Amino acid sequence: MKTLDQVPQGAEPALVAELDRLAGVAAELAQRIARGGIDENLAGAAGTNTDGDAQKALDVIADEAFMAALREGDVRHYASEEQDTVVTMNPEGQFAVAIDPLDGSSNIDTNVSIGTIFGIYPAADTPDASFLRPGRDLLASGYAIFGPQCALIVTLGDGVLKYVLDPQSGTFRLLGQVAEIAPDSNEYAINTSNYRHWSKPIRAYIDDRVAGTEGPSGADSNMRWIASLVAETHRILTRGGIFLYPADGRQGYGRGRLRYVYECAPIAFLIEQAGGRATDGQDPILDAVPDTLHMRTPFVFGSSNKVARVATYHDLPDEETSALFGLRGLFRA
Ligand SMILES: O=P(O)(O)OC[C@H]1O[C@](O)(COP(=O)(O)O)[C@@H](O)[C@@H]1O
Ligand SMILES: [Mg+2]
Ligand SMILES: [Mg+2]
């Protein structure tokens, strides 16, 4: 071990070795990001990925850095947002790594938190079998967040651990277990500029949150939208809340924006390990089976009671989701 100062208790050494490799790249990226604009323009255009997203220089730099480091290890299959298809590395490797090398790319040049999301599965015989499976099969998942401080949040299926990068030594110091996410919170995160494109249940849910003490929830709310999934996850792990990226009516958004294999499943695994809930609006994300590598899914996660409440809006009769909040015969939150 080079970069993590302590091994998670009871963890399998081979798995910890891969976590350490990921941590090593995250520590290097943190340094490079901190010098952004001095030596290189990390936000410069660098092409288009398979999903049609414009790639920034840092998307490509991060992908290449993780690929190079993981090639040295026990990884058979590598699935990245930035690669059209699965990359086969060590044919004998026992792990399959799914990765969003750089999450929140629209924030690279705004000095707002960005990150890396990863999930580690036991490798299967074929690339498809390694990744087109329920998130519940994950052995480990986590993210690095590059913000005012660089932190690494990891689960190996037994609670969630928090490491913070010590910039002096370049090692991640274990701070301990992350506390359980509060089941209730008054903060929600959603990109409300898409309001007119949402389904009726999502509109009704947000209408009721906006109505505050004058609506059926009987409580005022606060809203946040950072446009970095890692940063929203970090806030929710720290103080609770709910995140929604639902399906909407825009072209290409019929299943929302976020990708199952390397964004939603790893985050959902972490969130459940921290006592929260993660769904597609109705059903648990971790039980879904993706049919393609870059499949999108609607994604709702965070404080368990709040996430459960969103599902109930999908069961309301049409008249209720069409009604103004004052007319909705809803339960109080
Ligand atoms: O710009 P929008 O539509 O609000 O989307 C923001 C979402 O897109 C993302 O940036 C997508 O991730 P990438 O940057 O890895 O493509 C999420 O981090 C974030 O939650
Ligand atoms: Mg992303
Ligand atoms: Mg990305």
mmCIF file of C-alpha atoms and ligand atoms in Angstrom:
data_model
loop_
_atom_site.group_PDB
_atom_site.id
_atom_site.type_symbol
_atom_site.label_atom_id
_atom_site.label_comp_id
_atom_site.label_asym_id
_atom_site.label_seq_id
_atom_site.Cartn_x
_atom_site.Cartn_y
_atom_site.Cartn_z
ATOM 1 C CA MET A 1 0.000 0.000 0.000
ATOM 2 C CA LYS A 2 1.292 3.400 -0.949
ATOM 3 C CA THR A 3 -1.484 5.933 -0.909
ATOM 4 C CA LEU A 4 -4.045 4.808 1.702
ATOM 5 C CA ASP A 5 -2.593 5.178 5.185
ATOM 6 C CA GLN A 6 -4.757 2.374 6.629
ATOM 7 C CA VAL A 7 -6.345 -0.737 5.190
ATOM 8 C CA PRO A 8 -10.108 -1.036 5.694
ATOM 9 C CA GLN A 9 -10.546 -3.697 8.394
ATOM 10 C CA GLY A 10 -11.219 -7.226 7.174
ATOM 11 C CA ALA A 11 -10.807 -6.247 3.516
ATOM 12 C CA GLU A 12 -9.440 -8.695 0.985
ATOM 13 C CA PRO A 13 -5.806 -7.705 0.198
ATOM 14 C CA ALA A 14 -6.236 -8.021 -3.588
ATOM 15 C CA LEU A 15 -9.211 -5.654 -3.498
ATOM 16 C CA VAL A 16 -7.372 -3.197 -1.260
ATOM 17 C CA ALA A 17 -4.478 -3.205 -3.725
ATOM 18 C CA GLU A 18 -6.853 -2.002 -6.482
ATOM 19 C CA LEU A 19 -8.326 0.635 -4.180
ATOM 20 C CA ASP A 20 -4.826 1.833 -3.469
ATOM 21 C CA ARG A 21 -4.103 2.071 -7.196
ATOM 22 C CA LEU A 22 -7.252 4.162 -7.676
ATOM 23 C CA ALA A 23 -6.279 6.320 -4.684
ATOM 24 C CA GLY A 24 -2.803 6.847 -6.138
ATOM 25 C CA VAL A 25 -4.236 8.215 -9.377
ATOM 26 C CA ALA A 26 -6.721 10.387 -7.447
ATOM 27 C CA ALA A 27 -3.862 11.899 -5.414
ATOM 28 C CA GLU A 28 -1.954 12.722 -8.617
ATOM 29 C CA LEU A 29 -5.045 14.181 -10.266
ATOM 30 C CA ALA A 30 -5.720 16.326 -7.185
ATOM 31 C CA GLN A 31 -2.281 17.918 -7.593
ATOM 32 C CA ARG A 32 -2.739 18.418 -11.313
ATOM 33 C CA ILE A 33 -6.207 19.948 -10.809
ATOM 34 C CA ALA A 34 -4.821 22.311 -8.154
ATOM 35 C CA ARG A 35 -2.327 23.607 -10.775
ATOM 36 C CA GLY A 36 -4.989 23.865 -13.520
ATOM 37 C CA GLY A 37 -4.329 26.785 -15.864
ATOM 38 C CA ILE A 38 -0.671 27.128 -14.779
ATOM 39 C CA ASP A 39 0.837 24.336 -16.877
ATOM 40 C CA GLU A 40 -2.143 23.282 -18.984
ATOM 41 C CA ASN A 41 -5.764 24.082 -19.768
ATOM 42 C CA LEU A 42 -7.725 21.220 -18.202
ATOM 43 C CA ALA A 43 -11.063 22.495 -19.505
ATOM 44 C CA GLY A 44 -10.019 22.657 -23.157
ATOM 45 C CA ALA A 45 -12.111 20.772 -25.731
ATOM 46 C CA ALA A 46 -10.797 17.261 -26.433
ATOM 47 C CA GLY A 47 -13.381 15.540 -28.651
ATOM 48 C CA THR A 48 -16.666 13.727 -28.131
ATOM 49 C CA ASN A 49 -17.358 10.522 -26.209
ATOM 50 C CA THR A 50 -19.619 7.665 -27.222
ATOM 51 C CA ASP A 51 -22.677 9.315 -25.685
ATOM 52 C CA GLY A 52 -22.137 12.464 -27.727
ATOM 53 C CA ASP A 53 -20.881 14.429 -24.687
ATOM 54 C CA ALA A 54 -18.173 16.981 -25.429
ATOM 55 C CA GLN A 55 -14.992 15.801 -23.723
ATOM 56 C CA LYS A 56 -12.727 18.204 -21.870
ATOM 57 C CA ALA A 57 -8.961 17.705 -21.614
ATOM 58 C CA LEU A 58 -9.307 16.521 -17.998
ATOM 59 C CA ASP A 59 -11.876 13.846 -18.964
ATOM 60 C CA VAL A 60 -9.272 12.285 -21.249
ATOM 61 C CA ILE A 61 -6.297 12.843 -18.898
ATOM 62 C CA ALA A 62 -8.155 11.172 -16.019
ATOM 63 C CA ASP A 63 -9.305 8.231 -18.143
ATOM 64 C CA GLU A 64 -5.783 7.587 -19.434
ATOM 65 C CA ALA A 65 -4.287 7.852 -15.940
ATOM 66 C CA PHE A 66 -6.726 5.340 -14.407
ATOM 67 C CA MET A 67 -6.332 2.981 -17.359
ATOM 68 C CA ALA A 68 -2.546 3.040 -17.118
ATOM 69 C CA ALA A 69 -2.548 2.397 -13.359
ATOM 70 C CA LEU A 70 -5.138 -0.385 -13.449
ATOM 71 C CA ARG A 71 -3.362 -2.182 -16.312
ATOM 72 C CA GLU A 72 -0.579 -2.946 -13.840
ATOM 73 C CA GLY A 73 -2.944 -4.784 -11.521
ATOM 74 C CA ASP A 74 -5.552 -7.460 -11.141
ATOM 75 C CA VAL A 75 -8.197 -5.906 -13.413
ATOM 76 C CA ARG A 76 -9.604 -7.954 -16.280
ATOM 77 C CA HIS A 77 -12.234 -5.527 -17.577
ATOM 78 C CA TYR A 78 -12.310 -1.721 -17.549
ATOM 79 C CA ALA A 79 -15.542 0.128 -18.419
ATOM 80 C CA SER A 80 -15.231 3.897 -18.658
ATOM 81 C CA GLU A 81 -17.561 6.730 -19.587
ATOM 82 C CA GLU A 82 -14.822 7.841 -21.978
ATOM 83 C CA GLN A 83 -14.456 4.495 -23.817
ATOM 84 C CA ASP A 84 -16.987 3.193 -26.373
ATOM 85 C CA THR A 85 -16.514 -0.413 -25.290
ATOM 86 C CA VAL A 86 -15.016 -2.385 -22.413
ATOM 87 C CA VAL A 87 -11.204 -2.490 -22.403
ATOM 88 C CA THR A 88 -9.734 -5.902 -21.586
ATOM 89 C CA MET A 89 -6.618 -5.540 -19.424
ATOM 90 C CA ASN A 90 -5.154 -8.545 -17.584
ATOM 91 C CA PRO A 91 -6.974 -11.660 -18.937
ATOM 92 C CA GLU A 92 -6.270 -13.407 -15.617
ATOM 93 C CA GLY A 93 -7.447 -10.432 -13.521
ATOM 94 C CA GLN A 94 -10.087 -11.090 -10.875
ATOM 95 C CA PHE A 95 -11.783 -7.657 -10.930
ATOM 96 C CA ALA A 96 -13.849 -5.522 -13.303
ATOM 97 C CA VAL A 97 -13.707 -1.760 -12.757
ATOM 98 C CA ALA A 98 -16.444 0.642 -13.908
ATOM 99 C CA ILE A 99 -15.399 4.281 -13.810
ATOM 100 C CA ASP A 100 -16.517 7.819 -14.505
ATOM 101 C CA PRO A 101 -12.963 9.198 -14.590
ATOM 102 C CA LEU A 102 -14.087 12.793 -14.281
ATOM 103 C CA ASP A 103 -17.547 13.623 -13.052
ATOM 104 C CA GLY A 104 -18.948 17.132 -13.249
ATOM 105 C CA SER A 105 -16.918 18.186 -16.288
ATOM 106 C CA SER A 106 -18.991 21.340 -16.768
ATOM 107 C CA ASN A 107 -17.390 22.596 -13.534
ATOM 108 C CA ILE A 108 -13.700 22.071 -14.434
ATOM 109 C CA ASP A 109 -13.057 25.707 -15.286
ATOM 110 C CA THR A 110 -15.334 27.155 -12.590
ATOM 111 C CA ASN A 111 -13.273 25.897 -9.616
ATOM 112 C CA VAL A 112 -16.255 23.989 -8.257
ATOM 113 C CA SER A 113 -15.920 20.431 -6.904
ATOM 114 C CA ILE A 114 -15.477 17.640 -9.456
ATOM 115 C CA GLY A 115 -14.644 13.987 -8.884
ATOM 116 C CA THR A 116 -14.128 10.394 -9.964
ATOM 117 C CA ILE A 117 -16.726 7.643 -9.399
ATOM 118 C CA PHE A 118 -15.815 3.950 -9.449
ATOM 119 C CA GLY A 119 -17.310 0.524 -8.825
ATOM 120 C CA ILE A 120 -15.468 -2.796 -8.573
ATOM 121 C CA TYR A 121 -17.134 -6.089 -9.548
ATOM 122 C CA PRO A 122 -15.760 -9.606 -9.558
ATOM 123 C CA ALA A 123 -14.650 -10.125 -13.175
ATOM 124 C CA ALA A 124 -16.781 -12.455 -15.282
ATOM 125 C CA ASP A 125 -15.792 -14.355 -18.417
ATOM 126 C CA THR A 126 -16.980 -11.731 -20.871
ATOM 127 C CA PRO A 127 -17.022 -7.928 -20.752
ATOM 128 C CA ASP A 128 -20.830 -7.897 -20.902
ATOM 129 C CA ALA A 129 -21.139 -10.390 -18.063
ATOM 130 C CA SER A 130 -18.778 -8.255 -15.962
ATOM 131 C CA PHE A 131 -20.903 -5.100 -16.210
ATOM 132 C CA LEU A 132 -24.450 -5.874 -17.398
ATOM 133 C CA ARG A 133 -25.504 -7.060 -13.970
ATOM 134 C CA PRO A 134 -27.278 -5.607 -10.932
ATOM 135 C CA GLY A 135 -25.353 -3.090 -8.859
ATOM 136 C CA ARG A 136 -25.905 -5.395 -5.884
ATOM 137 C CA ASP A 137 -23.060 -7.525 -7.245
ATOM 138 C CA LEU A 138 -20.550 -4.735 -6.496
ATOM 139 C CA LEU A 139 -17.671 -5.687 -4.209
ATOM 140 C CA ALA A 140 -16.704 -2.074 -3.570
ATOM 141 C CA SER A 141 -17.477 1.402 -4.794
ATOM 142 C CA GLY A 142 -16.594 4.971 -4.038
ATOM 143 C CA TYR A 143 -15.588 8.362 -5.292
ATOM 144 C CA ALA A 144 -12.801 10.870 -5.013
ATOM 145 C CA ILE A 145 -13.918 14.469 -4.676
ATOM 146 C CA PHE A 146 -11.612 17.257 -5.809
ATOM 147 C CA GLY A 147 -12.819 20.283 -3.893
ATOM 148 C CA PRO A 148 -11.469 22.608 -1.221
ATOM 149 C CA GLN A 149 -10.089 19.339 0.138
ATOM 150 C CA CYS A 150 -9.627 16.067 -1.704
ATOM 151 C CA ALA A 151 -11.495 13.200 -0.026
ATOM 152 C CA LEU A 152 -11.921 9.543 -0.894
ATOM 153 C CA ILE A 153 -15.170 7.885 0.155
ATOM 154 C CA VAL A 154 -15.223 4.106 -0.078
ATOM 155 C CA THR A 155 -17.435 1.149 0.753
ATOM 156 C CA LEU A 156 -16.497 -2.510 0.657
ATOM 157 C CA GLY A 157 -20.024 -3.518 1.563
ATOM 158 C CA ASP A 158 -19.702 -2.941 5.300
ATOM 159 C CA GLY A 159 -20.374 0.733 6.012
ATOM 160 C CA VAL A 160 -18.676 3.713 4.383
ATOM 161 C CA LEU A 161 -15.169 5.028 5.068
ATOM 162 C CA LYS A 162 -13.840 8.531 4.635
ATOM 163 C CA TYR A 163 -10.226 9.329 3.781
ATOM 164 C CA VAL A 164 -8.838 12.844 3.300
ATOM 165 C CA LEU A 165 -5.773 13.587 1.196
ATOM 166 C CA ASP A 166 -2.898 15.066 3.144
ATOM 167 C CA PRO A 167 -1.360 17.315 0.464
ATOM 168 C CA GLN A 168 1.986 17.388 2.307
ATOM 169 C CA SER A 169 2.551 13.626 2.298
ATOM 170 C CA GLY A 170 0.380 12.756 -0.720
ATOM 171 C CA THR A 171 -1.357 10.002 1.286
ATOM 172 C CA PHE A 172 -5.031 9.557 2.069
ATOM 173 C CA ARG A 173 -5.586 9.563 5.852
ATOM 174 C CA LEU A 174 -8.455 7.470 7.173
ATOM 175 C CA LEU A 175 -10.797 9.664 9.234
ATOM 176 C CA GLY A 176 -13.230 6.836 10.070
ATOM 177 C CA GLN A 177 -16.724 5.603 9.267
ATOM 178 C CA VAL A 178 -19.253 7.967 7.725
ATOM 179 C CA ALA A 179 -22.313 8.383 9.963
ATOM 180 C CA GLU A 180 -25.686 7.094 8.740
ATOM 181 C CA ILE A 181 -27.574 9.517 6.506
ATOM 182 C CA ALA A 182 -30.426 11.194 8.398
ATOM 183 C CA PRO A 183 -33.729 9.673 7.185
ATOM 184 C CA ASP A 184 -35.263 13.147 6.819
ATOM 185 C CA SER A 185 -33.902 16.444 5.595
ATOM 186 C CA ASN A 186 -35.328 19.628 4.148
ATOM 187 C CA GLU A 187 -32.789 19.932 1.297
ATOM 188 C CA TYR A 188 -33.446 18.788 -2.246
ATOM 189 C CA ALA A 189 -31.303 18.928 -5.384
ATOM 190 C CA ILE A 190 -32.728 18.926 -8.893
ATOM 191 C CA ASN A 191 -32.121 20.944 -12.041
ATOM 192 C CA THR A 192 -35.363 22.933 -12.052
ATOM 193 C CA SER A 193 -34.655 24.419 -15.485
ATOM 194 C CA ASN A 194 -36.114 21.147 -16.792
ATOM 195 C CA TYR A 195 -39.397 21.568 -14.874
ATOM 196 C CA ARG A 196 -41.593 21.792 -17.947
ATOM 197 C CA HIS A 197 -40.143 18.543 -19.317
ATOM 198 C CA TRP A 198 -40.732 16.438 -16.175
ATOM 199 C CA SER A 199 -43.465 13.850 -15.652
ATOM 200 C CA LYS A 200 -46.487 14.812 -13.540
ATOM 201 C CA PRO A 201 -45.373 12.901 -10.413
ATOM 202 C CA ILE A 202 -41.987 14.678 -10.354
ATOM 203 C CA ARG A 203 -43.596 18.065 -10.946
ATOM 204 C CA ALA A 204 -46.119 17.393 -8.174
ATOM 205 C CA TYR A 205 -43.365 16.357 -5.756
ATOM 206 C CA ILE A 206 -41.335 19.500 -6.424
ATOM 207 C CA ASP A 207 -44.465 21.724 -6.376
ATOM 208 C CA ASP A 208 -45.138 20.448 -2.869
ATOM 209 C CA ARG A 209 -41.559 21.082 -1.735
ATOM 210 C CA VAL A 210 -41.731 24.623 -3.162
ATOM 211 C CA ALA A 211 -45.104 25.201 -1.462
ATOM 212 C CA GLY A 212 -43.374 24.631 1.883
ATOM 213 C CA THR A 213 -45.486 25.354 4.950
ATOM 214 C CA GLU A 214 -48.417 26.260 2.684
ATOM 215 C CA GLY A 215 -48.491 22.829 1.010
ATOM 216 C CA PRO A 216 -49.090 19.235 2.074
ATOM 217 C CA SER A 217 -45.542 18.714 3.391
ATOM 218 C CA GLY A 218 -46.135 21.475 5.964
ATOM 219 C CA ALA A 219 -42.420 22.322 5.976
ATOM 220 C CA ASP A 220 -40.156 24.736 4.128
ATOM 221 C CA SER A 221 -37.309 23.350 2.026
ATOM 222 C CA ASN A 222 -33.943 24.491 0.746
ATOM 223 C CA MET A 223 -32.589 23.782 -2.736
ATOM 224 C CA ARG A 224 -29.062 23.037 -4.023
ATOM 225 C CA TRP A 225 -27.807 22.152 -7.519
ATOM 226 C CA ILE A 226 -24.062 21.891 -8.075
ATOM 227 C CA ALA A 227 -24.162 19.904 -11.363
ATOM 228 C CA SER A 228 -21.478 17.533 -10.035
ATOM 229 C CA LEU A 229 -22.952 14.224 -8.916
ATOM 230 C CA VAL A 230 -19.981 13.621 -6.600
ATOM 231 C CA ALA A 231 -20.443 16.967 -4.875
ATOM 232 C CA GLU A 232 -24.190 16.397 -4.378
ATOM 233 C CA THR A 233 -23.422 12.904 -3.013
ATOM 234 C CA HIS A 234 -20.816 14.289 -0.643
ATOM 235 C CA ARG A 235 -23.232 16.886 0.722
ATOM 236 C CA ILE A 236 -25.982 14.291 1.177
ATOM 237 C CA LEU A 237 -23.591 11.913 2.969
ATOM 238 C CA THR A 238 -22.571 14.796 5.212
ATOM 239 C CA ARG A 239 -25.941 16.274 6.132
ATOM 240 C CA GLY A 240 -28.743 14.401 4.367
ATOM 241 C CA GLY A 241 -31.073 15.520 1.598
ATOM 242 C CA ILE A 242 -32.410 14.158 -1.659
ATOM 243 C CA PHE A 243 -31.044 14.248 -5.219
ATOM 244 C CA LEU A 244 -33.210 13.759 -8.300
ATOM 245 C CA TYR A 245 -32.217 13.448 -11.952
ATOM 246 C CA PRO A 246 -35.488 12.123 -13.376
ATOM 247 C CA ALA A 247 -36.410 11.141 -16.903
ATOM 248 C CA ASP A 248 -37.766 14.068 -18.876
ATOM 249 C CA GLY A 249 -39.329 14.905 -22.210
ATOM 250 C CA ARG A 250 -36.242 16.351 -23.911
ATOM 251 C CA GLN A 251 -34.813 14.383 -26.785
ATOM 252 C CA GLY A 252 -32.381 11.803 -25.418
ATOM 253 C CA TYR A 253 -33.524 12.251 -21.806
ATOM 254 C CA GLY A 254 -36.270 9.611 -21.773
ATOM 255 C CA ARG A 255 -34.153 7.796 -19.161
ATOM 256 C CA GLY A 256 -32.662 10.887 -17.566
ATOM 257 C CA ARG A 257 -29.015 11.798 -17.937
ATOM 258 C CA LEU A 258 -26.939 9.678 -15.580
ATOM 259 C CA ARG A 259 -25.418 6.351 -16.570
ATOM 260 C CA TYR A 260 -26.156 3.161 -14.650
ATOM 261 C CA VAL A 261 -22.884 1.245 -14.776
ATOM 262 C CA TYR A 262 -20.294 3.849 -13.743
ATOM 263 C CA GLU A 263 -22.353 6.607 -12.093
ATOM 264 C CA CYS A 264 -25.616 5.426 -10.508
ATOM 265 C CA ALA A 265 -24.809 1.876 -9.362
ATOM 266 C CA PRO A 266 -21.589 2.840 -7.511
ATOM 267 C CA ILE A 267 -23.266 5.836 -5.841
ATOM 268 C CA ALA A 268 -26.371 3.773 -4.966
ATOM 269 C CA PHE A 269 -24.170 1.097 -3.332
ATOM 270 C CA LEU A 270 -22.485 3.779 -1.173
ATOM 271 C CA ILE A 271 -25.757 5.426 -0.271
ATOM 272 C CA GLU A 272 -27.389 2.154 0.831
ATOM 273 C CA GLN A 273 -24.275 1.331 2.866
ATOM 274 C CA ALA A 274 -24.720 4.689 4.603
ATOM 275 C CA GLY A 275 -28.342 3.901 5.480
ATOM 276 C CA GLY A 276 -29.902 5.925 2.646
ATOM 277 C CA ARG A 277 -32.072 4.833 -0.258
ATOM 278 C CA ALA A 278 -31.443 4.949 -4.038
ATOM 279 C CA THR A 279 -34.099 4.348 -6.677
ATOM 280 C CA ASP A 280 -35.070 5.180 -10.241
ATOM 281 C CA GLY A 281 -37.921 7.160 -8.671
ATOM 282 C CA GLN A 282 -39.781 3.990 -7.719
ATOM 283 C CA ASP A 283 -37.599 0.865 -7.569
ATOM 284 C CA PRO A 284 -34.169 0.272 -6.025
ATOM 285 C CA ILE A 285 -31.375 1.081 -8.477
ATOM 286 C CA LEU A 286 -29.243 -1.812 -7.248
ATOM 287 C CA ASP A 287 -31.831 -4.368 -8.401
ATOM 288 C CA ALA A 288 -31.924 -3.077 -11.984
ATOM 289 C CA VAL A 289 -29.928 -4.824 -14.709
ATOM 290 C CA PRO A 290 -28.456 -2.532 -17.394
ATOM 291 C CA ASP A 291 -28.852 -3.728 -20.964
ATOM 292 C CA THR A 292 -25.994 -1.687 -22.416
ATOM 293 C CA LEU A 293 -22.736 -0.304 -21.059
ATOM 294 C CA HIS A 294 -23.747 3.343 -21.348
ATOM 295 C CA MET A 295 -27.414 2.876 -20.387
ATOM 296 C CA ARG A 296 -28.977 5.834 -18.608
ATOM 297 C CA THR A 297 -31.398 5.652 -15.723
ATOM 298 C CA PRO A 298 -33.543 8.094 -13.795
ATOM 299 C CA PHE A 299 -31.864 8.483 -10.406
ATOM 300 C CA VAL A 300 -33.227 9.532 -7.001
ATOM 301 C CA PHE A 301 -31.211 9.024 -3.824
ATOM 302 C CA GLY A 302 -30.524 10.284 -0.322
ATOM 303 C CA SER A 303 -32.441 10.438 2.966
ATOM 304 C CA SER A 304 -34.555 7.280 3.078
ATOM 305 C CA ASN A 305 -37.928 8.783 3.998
ATOM 306 C CA LYS A 306 -37.624 11.478 1.345
ATOM 307 C CA VAL A 307 -36.721 8.988 -1.402
ATOM 308 C CA ALA A 308 -39.615 6.735 -0.354
ATOM 309 C CA ARG A 309 -41.956 9.732 -0.563
ATOM 310 C CA VAL A 310 -41.045 10.364 -4.227
ATOM 311 C CA ALA A 311 -42.199 6.820 -5.070
ATOM 312 C CA THR A 312 -45.622 7.480 -3.527
ATOM 313 C CA TYR A 313 -46.200 10.346 -5.986
ATOM 314 C CA HIS A 314 -45.972 7.795 -8.816
ATOM 315 C CA ASP A 315 -48.893 5.885 -7.262
ATOM 316 C CA LEU A 316 -51.220 8.891 -7.039
ATOM 317 C CA PRO A 317 -54.242 8.971 -9.337
ATOM 318 C CA ASP A 318 -53.846 11.266 -12.326
ATOM 319 C CA GLU A 319 -56.295 13.863 -10.891
ATOM 320 C CA GLU A 320 -54.054 14.264 -7.862
ATOM 321 C CA THR A 321 -50.827 14.883 -9.760
ATOM 322 C CA SER A 322 -52.698 17.324 -11.997
ATOM 323 C CA ALA A 323 -54.151 19.224 -9.043
ATOM 324 C CA LEU A 324 -52.638 22.235 -7.406
ATOM 325 C CA PHE A 325 -50.909 21.307 -4.188
ATOM 326 C CA GLY A 326 -53.733 22.812 -2.151
ATOM 327 C CA LEU A 327 -56.116 20.210 -3.572
ATOM 328 C CA ARG A 328 -53.880 17.192 -3.217
ATOM 329 C CA GLY A 329 -55.201 14.866 -0.532
ATOM 330 C CA LEU A 330 -51.668 14.012 0.504
ATOM 331 C CA PHE A 331 -50.110 12.700 3.638
ATOM 332 C CA ARG A 332 -47.903 15.189 5.481
ATOM 333 C CA ALA A 333 -44.110 14.740 5.214
HETATM 334 O O1 LIG B 1 -26.065 19.863 -16.546
HETATM 335 P P1 LIG B 1 -27.141 19.016 -15.938
HETATM 336 O O2 LIG B 1 -28.140 18.504 -16.935
HETATM 337 O O3 LIG B 1 -27.795 19.670 -14.745
HETATM 338 O O4 LIG B 1 -26.412 17.673 -15.433
HETATM 339 C C1 LIG B 1 -25.574 17.643 -14.347
HETATM 340 C C2 LIG B 1 -25.133 16.235 -14.140
HETATM 341 O O5 LIG B 1 -24.290 15.855 -15.207
HETATM 342 C C3 LIG B 1 -23.062 15.336 -14.728
HETATM 343 O O6 LIG B 1 -22.071 16.328 -14.811
HETATM 344 C C4 LIG B 1 -22.737 14.158 -15.635
HETATM 345 O O7 LIG B 1 -21.474 13.640 -15.407
HETATM 346 P P2 LIG B 1 -20.217 13.881 -16.409
HETATM 347 O O8 LIG B 1 -19.640 15.228 -16.118
HETATM 348 O O9 LIG B 1 -19.346 12.737 -15.959
HETATM 349 O O10 LIG B 1 -20.715 13.714 -17.814
HETATM 350 C C5 LIG B 1 -23.329 14.997 -13.252
HETATM 351 O O11 LIG B 1 -22.189 15.089 -12.450
HETATM 352 C C6 LIG B 1 -24.356 16.032 -12.868
HETATM 353 O O12 LIG B 1 -25.189 15.584 -11.834
HETATM 354 MG MG MG B 2 -20.522 11.835 -14.416
HETATM 355 MG MG MG B 3 -17.509 12.023 -16.585
#
